[in-house]
Amino acid sequence: MNRIVRLKEDLLKLPTPSFFYDLDVLEETIDEIVTNKQEIDVFYSFKANSNVEILKFIRDKGLGAEVVSIGELNLALDLGFKKIVMSGVGKTDEQIEKAIIHNIDSINIESIQEIQVVNEIAKNLRRKAKVSLRINPNVDPLTHKAITTGLSENKFGINFEHLDKALDLIRKSEYLEFVGLHFHIGSQITSMSVFKNLVIRVNEIYEYVMERNFDVKLLNLGGGLGIDYHNPDSIPNFKSYFETIRKFVKVHSKICVEPGRAVVGQCGTLISKVLFKKETVGKEILIIDTGMNHLIRPALYEAFHLIQNLSKIEEKSEFLYDVHGPICESTDCFAKNILLPFTERGDYLIIRSAGAYGETMMSDYNLRGKPYTFFAYKNKILEK
Ligand code: LLP
């Protein structure tokens, strides 16, 4: 079933371009998380979507926050998120200071030098900082290279070879309270065997750290669960995700994860209008009123997003088109050789699965302006 069809008449009245968020889908997704997570804690990764309405919804459902900058930290604090963890390879002093003052659950440290800096800042504040070490487990997430983070050559985390040195430093740092270990190997991971491999490696690292008399209270497995971009009406398989973790993990600590995309990806749609239709060598190009300025994923990673003609959603898709944005870059292209119903200027094209890394990665390139944002809840478009 195409969920968006139920709202077709209302959506066709909206101005374009617009990000449209279906809070019924978000609710169903979070309910699925809550039903299946059992004792595992979930911190939502703000970078996937930090739209305030979405964040409030997620907060009210009881999830924690994973933040990576002072902006995200401020937002999490302002919105009253009860549990916060913070990562990032380039934390600023101001950001670290704020995290310590607010005694967040864990500052996930990503380098040897950062251990010293966090200790120094905590010392100046005369407070203890709760810290975890982000360890690079060197497990291949089998995803796009641009969103791979857990291999030894990546800039994120501390490599296993430096773990002894990091633990030594933590032991000597009076103002640090060691709370645990953090891992995050990449994004848009669709194979459960990747999570299995991660957990098996994590068990070994956990053992290694515990043997050195460090009490790992919090074991953070990061985010990364992928969504099905070819089937935007589907909700990620949280059941098998959490089951895989539970089945293979051999630790006695509190376990947590920090998904982003899997929480918000499918609830968002970018709604656009066809501005022009033009002919090139043997095929027709549709130019729409949104582009890489609003959703950069196709241009940046050649990512696939399903495109549908909402105006003619009941008609058969039997005409071949390329779909381009209006931006002055050849990479501003959403799709090539896709089948759509016969499409004309003024038709509404919808780009699905745009809830994660859409609005947050938006830019003002070409000064075309920001898209509008709309929400639906309980099958109704909400007035803003
Ligand atoms: N935790 C950490 C430390 C992260 O760096 C990330 C994402 C997450 C959690 C959430 O990962 P997720 O569950 O969303 O996969 N812009 C790219 C994705 C970049 C992900 C960056 N880190 C995209 O559009 O595909």
Short mmCIF file of C-alpha atoms and ligand atoms in Angstrom, two decimals:
data_model
loop_
_atom_site.label_atom_id
_atom_site.label_comp_id
_atom_site.label_asym_id
_atom_site.label_seq_id
_atom_site.Cartn_x
_atom_site.Cartn_y
_atom_site.Cartn_z
CA MET A 1 0.00 0.00 0.00
CA ASN A 2 1.22 3.47 -0.84
CA ARG A 3 0.61 5.34 2.40
CA ILE A 4 0.91 8.75 0.86
CA VAL A 5 -2.09 8.18 -1.42
CA ARG A 6 -4.48 8.64 1.52
CA LEU A 7 -3.36 12.26 1.74
CA LYS A 8 -3.12 12.91 -1.98
CA GLU A 9 -5.79 15.59 -2.30
CA ASP A 10 -4.36 17.57 0.64
CA LEU A 11 -0.77 17.23 -0.49
CA LEU A 12 -1.60 18.48 -3.97
CA LYS A 13 -2.72 21.74 -2.36
CA LEU A 14 0.60 22.38 -0.63
CA PRO A 15 3.09 24.90 -1.98
CA THR A 16 6.31 23.45 -3.36
CA PRO A 17 9.04 22.61 -2.71
CA SER A 18 8.13 21.19 0.69
CA PHE A 19 9.45 18.67 3.12
CA PHE A 20 6.46 16.71 4.27
CA TYR A 21 6.67 14.60 7.43
CA ASP A 22 4.13 11.93 8.16
CA LEU A 23 4.05 11.68 11.94
CA ASP A 24 1.86 8.58 11.73
CA VAL A 25 4.76 6.83 10.03
CA LEU A 26 7.20 8.23 12.58
CA GLU A 27 4.96 7.02 15.39
CA GLU A 28 4.65 3.56 13.90
CA THR A 29 8.43 3.42 13.49
CA ILE A 30 9.16 4.46 17.06
CA ASP A 31 6.51 2.11 18.43
CA GLU A 32 8.27 -0.68 16.57
CA ILE A 33 11.57 0.36 18.21
CA VAL A 34 10.04 0.54 21.66
CA THR A 35 8.34 -2.85 21.28
CA ASN A 36 11.53 -4.59 20.20
CA LYS A 37 14.35 -2.87 22.06
CA GLN A 38 13.59 -4.45 25.46
CA GLU A 39 16.43 -3.49 27.84
CA ILE A 40 18.54 -1.77 25.14
CA ASP A 41 18.63 2.04 25.37
CA VAL A 42 18.06 4.09 22.22
CA PHE A 43 19.61 7.49 21.62
CA TYR A 44 18.26 9.15 18.47
CA SER A 45 21.01 10.61 16.28
CA PHE A 46 20.10 14.29 15.74
CA LYS A 47 22.14 14.65 12.56
CA ALA A 48 19.61 12.58 10.60
CA ASN A 49 16.91 15.18 11.19
CA SER A 50 16.90 17.98 13.74
CA ASN A 51 13.58 19.54 12.83
CA VAL A 52 12.18 20.65 16.19
CA GLU A 53 8.72 19.12 15.69
CA ILE A 54 10.31 15.78 14.88
CA LEU A 55 12.61 16.04 17.88
CA LYS A 56 9.74 16.83 20.24
CA PHE A 57 7.87 13.83 18.95
CA ILE A 58 10.89 11.59 19.50
CA ARG A 59 11.52 13.05 22.97
CA ASP A 60 7.90 12.44 23.99
CA LYS A 61 8.31 8.80 22.99
CA GLY A 62 11.15 8.54 25.51
CA LEU A 63 14.23 8.16 23.33
CA GLY A 64 17.55 9.76 24.28
CA ALA A 65 19.67 12.07 22.12
CA GLU A 66 22.97 11.54 20.31
CA VAL A 67 24.59 14.86 19.40
CA VAL A 68 27.80 15.93 17.67
CA SER A 69 28.01 19.71 17.97
CA ILE A 70 27.22 22.60 20.28
CA GLY A 71 24.13 23.35 18.18
CA GLU A 72 22.76 19.84 18.56
CA LEU A 73 23.72 19.76 22.25
CA ASN A 74 21.92 23.06 22.91
CA LEU A 75 18.84 21.81 21.13
CA ALA A 76 18.81 18.54 23.07
CA LEU A 77 19.14 20.46 26.37
CA ASP A 78 16.54 23.09 25.43
CA LEU A 79 14.06 20.42 24.44
CA GLY A 80 14.65 18.58 27.70
CA PHE A 81 16.04 15.30 26.41
CA LYS A 82 16.71 13.29 29.56
CA LYS A 83 19.61 11.22 28.24
CA ILE A 84 22.33 12.59 26.00
CA VAL A 85 25.52 11.15 24.52
CA MET A 86 27.93 13.17 22.42
CA SER A 87 30.39 12.10 19.73
CA GLY A 88 32.36 13.98 17.08
CA VAL A 89 36.00 14.05 15.97
CA GLY A 90 36.18 17.83 16.26
CA LYS A 91 34.51 18.90 19.47
CA THR A 92 35.08 22.53 20.41
CA ASP A 93 36.16 23.58 23.91
CA GLU A 94 32.85 25.36 24.40
CA GLN A 95 30.96 22.21 23.43
CA ILE A 96 32.98 20.03 25.82
CA GLU A 97 32.53 22.56 28.63
CA LYS A 98 28.77 22.61 28.17
CA ALA A 99 28.57 18.82 28.09
CA ILE A 100 30.50 18.61 31.36
CA ILE A 101 28.44 21.32 33.07
CA HIS A 102 25.23 19.50 32.12
CA ASN A 103 26.73 16.17 33.16
CA ILE A 104 25.58 14.38 30.01
CA ASP A 105 25.63 10.59 30.04
CA SER A 106 28.74 10.21 27.95
CA ILE A 107 31.25 12.25 26.00
CA ASN A 108 32.52 9.81 23.42
CA ILE A 109 36.20 10.55 23.02
CA GLU A 110 37.69 10.03 19.58
CA SER A 111 41.44 10.59 20.01
CA ILE A 112 44.28 10.43 22.50
CA GLN A 113 44.62 14.20 22.47
CA GLU A 114 40.92 14.63 23.21
CA ILE A 115 41.36 12.65 26.46
CA GLN A 116 43.84 15.26 27.65
CA VAL A 117 41.72 18.18 26.50
CA VAL A 118 38.51 16.91 28.15
CA ASN A 119 40.43 16.25 31.40
CA GLU A 120 41.91 19.75 31.29
CA ILE A 121 38.53 21.41 30.72
CA ALA A 122 36.92 19.32 33.48
CA LYS A 123 39.76 20.27 35.82
CA ASN A 124 39.20 23.97 35.16
CA LEU A 125 35.51 23.49 35.91
CA ARG A 126 36.36 21.38 38.98
CA ARG A 127 33.92 18.73 37.81
CA LYS A 128 34.16 15.18 36.59
CA ALA A 129 33.37 14.37 32.98
CA LYS A 130 31.70 11.08 32.10
CA VAL A 131 33.57 9.69 29.15
CA SER A 132 33.56 6.69 26.83
CA LEU A 133 36.21 5.74 24.32
CA ARG A 134 35.09 5.49 20.72
CA ILE A 135 37.03 2.53 19.43
CA ASN A 136 37.50 1.82 15.79
CA PRO A 137 36.69 -1.90 15.52
CA ASN A 138 37.85 -2.21 11.89
CA VAL A 139 34.69 -3.98 10.77
CA ASP A 140 33.52 -3.41 7.20
CA PRO A 141 29.93 -2.13 7.12
CA LEU A 142 29.55 -3.13 3.44
CA THR A 143 27.99 0.19 2.55
CA HIS A 144 28.87 3.20 0.37
CA LYS A 145 32.48 4.27 0.96
CA ALA A 146 31.41 7.83 1.76
CA ILE A 147 29.41 6.62 4.76
CA THR A 148 31.90 4.04 6.05
CA THR A 149 33.37 5.11 9.36
CA GLY A 150 34.70 2.10 11.26
CA LEU A 151 37.73 1.05 9.21
CA SER A 152 41.26 1.69 10.50
CA GLU A 153 41.98 4.30 7.86
CA ASN A 154 38.90 6.38 8.73
CA LYS A 155 39.30 9.53 10.81
CA PHE A 156 36.79 8.42 13.45
CA GLY A 157 37.54 6.78 16.78
CA ILE A 158 40.67 5.39 18.37
CA ASN A 159 42.37 2.46 16.66
CA PHE A 160 42.77 -0.72 18.69
CA GLU A 161 46.59 -0.33 18.63
CA HIS A 162 46.21 2.88 20.63
CA LEU A 163 43.75 1.47 23.16
CA ASP A 164 46.37 0.71 25.84
CA LYS A 165 47.70 4.22 25.63
CA ALA A 166 44.17 5.65 25.84
CA LEU A 167 43.30 3.51 28.89
CA ASP A 168 46.55 4.51 30.59
CA LEU A 169 45.77 8.15 30.09
CA ILE A 170 42.21 7.76 31.36
CA ARG A 171 43.53 6.02 34.48
CA LYS A 172 45.81 8.97 35.15
CA SER A 173 43.16 11.60 34.43
CA GLU A 174 41.67 12.64 37.75
CA TYR A 175 38.75 14.50 36.25
CA LEU A 176 37.48 11.75 33.98
CA GLU A 177 34.97 9.13 34.98
CA PHE A 178 35.18 6.18 32.60
CA VAL A 179 31.69 5.00 31.67
CA GLY A 180 32.14 2.84 28.64
CA LEU A 181 32.91 2.06 25.04
CA HIS A 182 31.45 3.44 21.85
CA PHE A 183 31.45 2.07 18.30
CA HIS A 184 29.91 3.29 15.06
CA ILE A 185 31.03 1.71 11.83
CA GLY A 186 28.90 3.30 9.15
CA SER A 187 25.47 4.06 7.85
CA GLN A 188 22.78 2.48 5.63
CA ILE A 189 23.77 -1.02 6.74
CA THR A 190 21.26 -3.51 5.41
CA SER A 191 22.87 -6.82 6.26
CA MET A 192 22.35 -8.21 9.76
CA SER A 193 25.59 -10.15 9.41
CA VAL A 194 27.44 -6.82 9.57
CA PHE A 195 25.92 -6.14 12.99
CA LYS A 196 26.75 -9.69 14.00
CA ASN A 197 30.40 -9.14 12.99
CA LEU A 198 30.45 -5.85 14.85
CA VAL A 199 29.07 -7.38 18.03
CA ILE A 200 31.55 -10.29 17.89
CA ARG A 201 34.45 -7.83 17.60
CA VAL A 202 32.96 -5.64 20.33
CA ASN A 203 32.79 -8.65 22.70
CA GLU A 204 36.55 -9.09 22.29
CA ILE A 205 37.33 -5.43 22.88
CA TYR A 206 35.01 -5.40 25.90
CA GLU A 207 36.83 -8.41 27.37
CA TYR A 208 40.18 -6.73 26.75
CA VAL A 209 39.12 -3.54 28.53
CA MET A 210 37.46 -5.32 31.47
CA GLU A 211 40.61 -7.43 31.98
CA ARG A 212 42.47 -4.18 32.51
CA ASN A 213 40.14 -3.28 35.37
CA PHE A 214 37.99 -0.76 33.61
CA ASP A 215 34.32 -1.09 34.36
CA VAL A 216 32.36 -0.75 31.12
CA LYS A 217 28.97 0.43 32.33
CA LEU A 218 27.67 1.58 28.98
CA LEU A 219 28.32 -0.22 25.72
CA ASN A 220 27.25 1.90 22.75
CA LEU A 221 26.99 0.08 19.43
CA GLY A 222 26.31 3.23 17.39
CA GLY A 223 23.76 3.63 14.63
CA GLY A 224 23.77 2.48 11.05
CA LEU A 225 20.62 0.44 10.52
CA GLY A 226 19.55 1.03 6.92
CA ILE A 227 16.16 1.59 5.34
CA ASP A 228 14.66 0.22 2.12
CA TYR A 229 14.80 3.13 -0.32
CA HIS A 230 13.07 1.02 -2.97
CA ASN A 231 10.12 0.44 -0.68
CA PRO A 232 9.48 3.71 1.16
CA ASP A 233 6.31 2.39 2.78
CA SER A 234 8.28 -0.20 4.70
CA ILE A 235 9.51 0.23 8.25
CA PRO A 236 13.01 -1.05 9.10
CA ASN A 237 13.27 -4.48 10.62
CA PHE A 238 13.97 -3.49 14.21
CA LYS A 239 12.95 -6.91 15.42
CA SER A 240 15.80 -8.70 13.69
CA TYR A 241 18.19 -5.82 14.44
CA PHE A 242 17.67 -5.99 18.19
CA GLU A 243 17.50 -9.79 18.13
CA THR A 244 20.86 -9.95 16.34
CA ILE A 245 22.43 -7.73 19.00
CA ARG A 246 20.92 -9.72 21.85
CA LYS A 247 21.86 -13.04 20.30
CA PHE A 248 25.56 -12.31 19.86
CA VAL A 249 26.44 -9.80 22.54
CA LYS A 250 28.30 -11.28 25.50
CA VAL A 251 28.60 -8.41 27.92
CA HIS A 252 26.99 -7.55 31.22
CA SER A 253 26.76 -3.80 30.74
CA LYS A 254 23.92 -1.56 29.71
CA ILE A 255 23.76 -1.68 25.92
CA CYS A 256 22.66 1.23 23.79
CA VAL A 257 22.36 2.13 20.11
CA GLU A 258 22.04 5.46 18.33
CA PRO A 259 20.05 5.12 15.11
CA GLY A 260 19.24 8.13 12.96
CA ARG A 261 18.13 7.18 9.47
CA ALA A 262 16.11 4.16 10.59
CA VAL A 263 14.01 6.37 12.88
CA VAL A 264 13.16 9.23 10.52
CA GLY A 265 14.04 8.19 6.97
CA GLN A 266 10.70 6.82 5.85
CA CYS A 267 8.50 9.51 7.40
CA GLY A 268 9.82 12.27 5.12
CA THR A 269 8.94 13.11 1.53
CA LEU A 270 10.24 15.96 -0.56
CA ILE A 271 7.37 17.37 -2.60
CA SER A 272 8.22 19.21 -5.79
CA LYS A 273 6.60 20.48 -8.93
CA VAL A 274 7.70 20.01 -12.53
CA LEU A 275 8.88 23.34 -13.85
CA PHE A 276 9.91 22.32 -17.34
CA LYS A 277 10.03 19.35 -19.62
CA LYS A 278 12.69 19.32 -22.28
CA GLU A 279 14.02 16.99 -24.88
CA THR A 280 17.67 15.84 -25.14
CA VAL A 281 19.15 13.04 -27.19
CA GLY A 282 16.25 10.72 -27.51
CA LYS A 283 14.76 11.27 -24.10
CA GLU A 284 12.84 13.70 -22.01
CA ILE A 285 14.16 15.53 -19.01
CA LEU A 286 11.99 16.84 -16.22
CA ILE A 287 13.28 19.87 -14.34
CA ILE A 288 11.71 20.14 -10.91
CA ASP A 289 11.69 22.98 -8.37
CA THR A 290 13.86 21.21 -5.79
CA GLY A 291 17.41 20.00 -6.14
CA MET A 292 20.66 19.15 -4.46
CA ASN A 293 20.21 22.33 -2.40
CA HIS A 294 17.41 20.53 -0.52
CA LEU A 295 18.34 16.87 -0.85
CA ILE A 296 21.99 16.34 -1.64
CA ARG A 297 22.13 12.54 -1.27
CA PRO A 298 21.71 11.64 -4.96
CA ALA A 299 24.35 14.20 -6.03
CA LEU A 300 26.74 13.30 -3.24
CA TYR A 301 26.46 9.51 -3.07
CA GLU A 302 24.46 8.67 -6.20
CA ALA A 303 21.85 7.59 -3.70
CA PHE A 304 18.57 6.15 -4.92
CA HIS A 305 15.29 7.76 -3.86
CA LEU A 306 12.00 6.56 -5.26
CA ILE A 307 10.23 9.25 -7.29
CA GLN A 308 6.51 9.19 -7.98
CA ASN A 309 4.15 11.46 -9.87
CA LEU A 310 1.63 12.27 -7.14
CA SER A 311 -0.71 14.07 -9.52
CA LYS A 312 -1.09 10.87 -11.53
CA ILE A 313 -0.35 8.25 -8.91
CA GLU A 314 -3.13 5.93 -10.15
CA GLU A 315 -1.83 5.92 -13.73
CA LYS A 316 0.58 3.38 -15.17
CA SER A 317 4.28 4.29 -15.25
CA GLU A 318 5.22 3.75 -18.87
CA PHE A 319 7.14 6.84 -19.95
CA LEU A 320 10.89 7.17 -19.58
CA TYR A 321 12.35 10.31 -17.97
CA ASP A 322 15.44 11.75 -16.32
CA VAL A 323 14.65 13.94 -13.32
CA HIS A 324 16.91 16.91 -12.62
CA GLY A 325 16.97 19.72 -10.10
CA PRO A 326 17.27 23.38 -11.05
CA ILE A 327 20.76 23.96 -9.64
CA CYS A 328 23.65 24.95 -11.91
CA GLU A 329 25.53 21.67 -11.49
CA SER A 330 25.34 18.60 -13.68
CA THR A 331 25.31 16.36 -10.60
CA ASP A 332 22.02 17.94 -9.57
CA CYS A 333 20.16 14.94 -10.87
CA PHE A 334 17.70 12.78 -8.92
CA ALA A 335 17.21 9.93 -11.34
CA LYS A 336 17.96 8.72 -14.83
CA ASN A 337 15.77 6.55 -17.04
CA ILE A 338 12.90 6.10 -14.65
CA LEU A 339 9.39 5.16 -15.60
CA LEU A 340 6.60 7.55 -14.67
CA PRO A 341 3.09 8.18 -15.93
CA PHE A 342 2.91 10.78 -18.72
CA THR A 343 4.25 13.83 -16.89
CA GLU A 344 3.70 17.52 -17.58
CA ARG A 345 4.65 20.95 -16.28
CA GLY A 346 2.86 21.55 -12.97
CA ASP A 347 2.67 17.88 -11.93
CA TYR A 348 3.72 17.09 -8.36
CA LEU A 349 6.74 14.79 -8.21
CA ILE A 350 7.41 13.33 -4.79
CA ILE A 351 10.83 12.12 -3.69
CA ARG A 352 10.39 9.47 -1.04
CA SER A 353 12.47 8.41 2.00
CA ALA A 354 13.73 11.95 2.42
CA GLY A 355 13.28 12.15 6.20
CA ALA A 356 16.92 11.43 7.03
CA TYR A 357 19.87 13.54 5.89
CA GLY A 358 17.58 15.72 3.77
CA GLU A 359 16.70 18.87 5.67
CA THR A 360 19.83 18.63 7.84
CA MET A 361 22.16 18.60 4.82
CA MET A 362 20.34 21.37 3.00
CA SER A 363 22.22 24.40 1.66
CA ASP A 364 21.38 27.79 0.27
CA TYR A 365 23.30 27.21 -2.96
CA ASN A 366 21.97 29.36 -5.82
CA LEU A 367 19.80 31.19 -3.25
CA ARG A 368 16.64 29.42 -4.30
CA GLY A 369 15.39 29.50 -0.72
CA LYS A 370 14.42 26.86 1.77
CA PRO A 371 11.57 24.44 1.22
CA TYR A 372 8.42 24.72 3.32
CA THR A 373 7.77 22.09 5.96
CA PHE A 374 4.47 20.36 6.62
CA PHE A 375 3.37 17.59 8.92
CA ALA A 376 0.49 15.16 9.05
CA TYR A 377 -0.73 13.38 12.15
CA LYS A 378 -3.71 11.08 12.62
CA ASN A 379 -4.22 11.24 8.85
CA LYS A 380 -4.59 15.02 8.76
CA ILE A 381 -2.28 17.76 7.55
CA LEU A 382 -1.40 19.89 10.56
CA GLU A 383 -1.83 23.64 10.36
CA LYS A 384 1.39 25.33 11.40
N1 LLP B 1 26.26 7.72 15.61
C1 LLP B 1 27.31 8.31 15.03
C2 LLP B 1 28.52 8.51 15.82
C3 LLP B 1 27.25 8.73 13.69
O1 LLP B 1 28.30 9.30 13.13
C4 LLP B 1 26.06 8.52 12.95
C5 LLP B 1 25.96 8.93 11.54
C6 LLP B 1 24.96 7.91 13.61
C7 LLP B 1 25.10 7.51 14.94
C8 LLP B 1 23.65 7.67 12.93
O2 LLP B 1 23.79 6.81 11.87
P1 LLP B 1 22.52 6.23 11.09
O3 LLP B 1 21.73 5.39 12.06
O4 LLP B 1 21.72 7.39 10.62
O5 LLP B 1 23.08 5.45 9.99
N2 LLP B 1 24.76 11.70 5.23
C9 LLP B 1 24.84 10.28 5.04
C10 LLP B 1 24.88 9.54 6.36
C11 LLP B 1 26.00 9.99 7.26
C12 LLP B 1 25.97 9.32 8.63
C13 LLP B 1 26.90 9.99 9.58
N3 LLP B 1 26.92 9.43 10.90
C14 LLP B 1 23.67 9.84 4.16
O6 LLP B 1 22.89 10.68 3.74
O7 LLP B 1 23.57 8.66 3.82
#
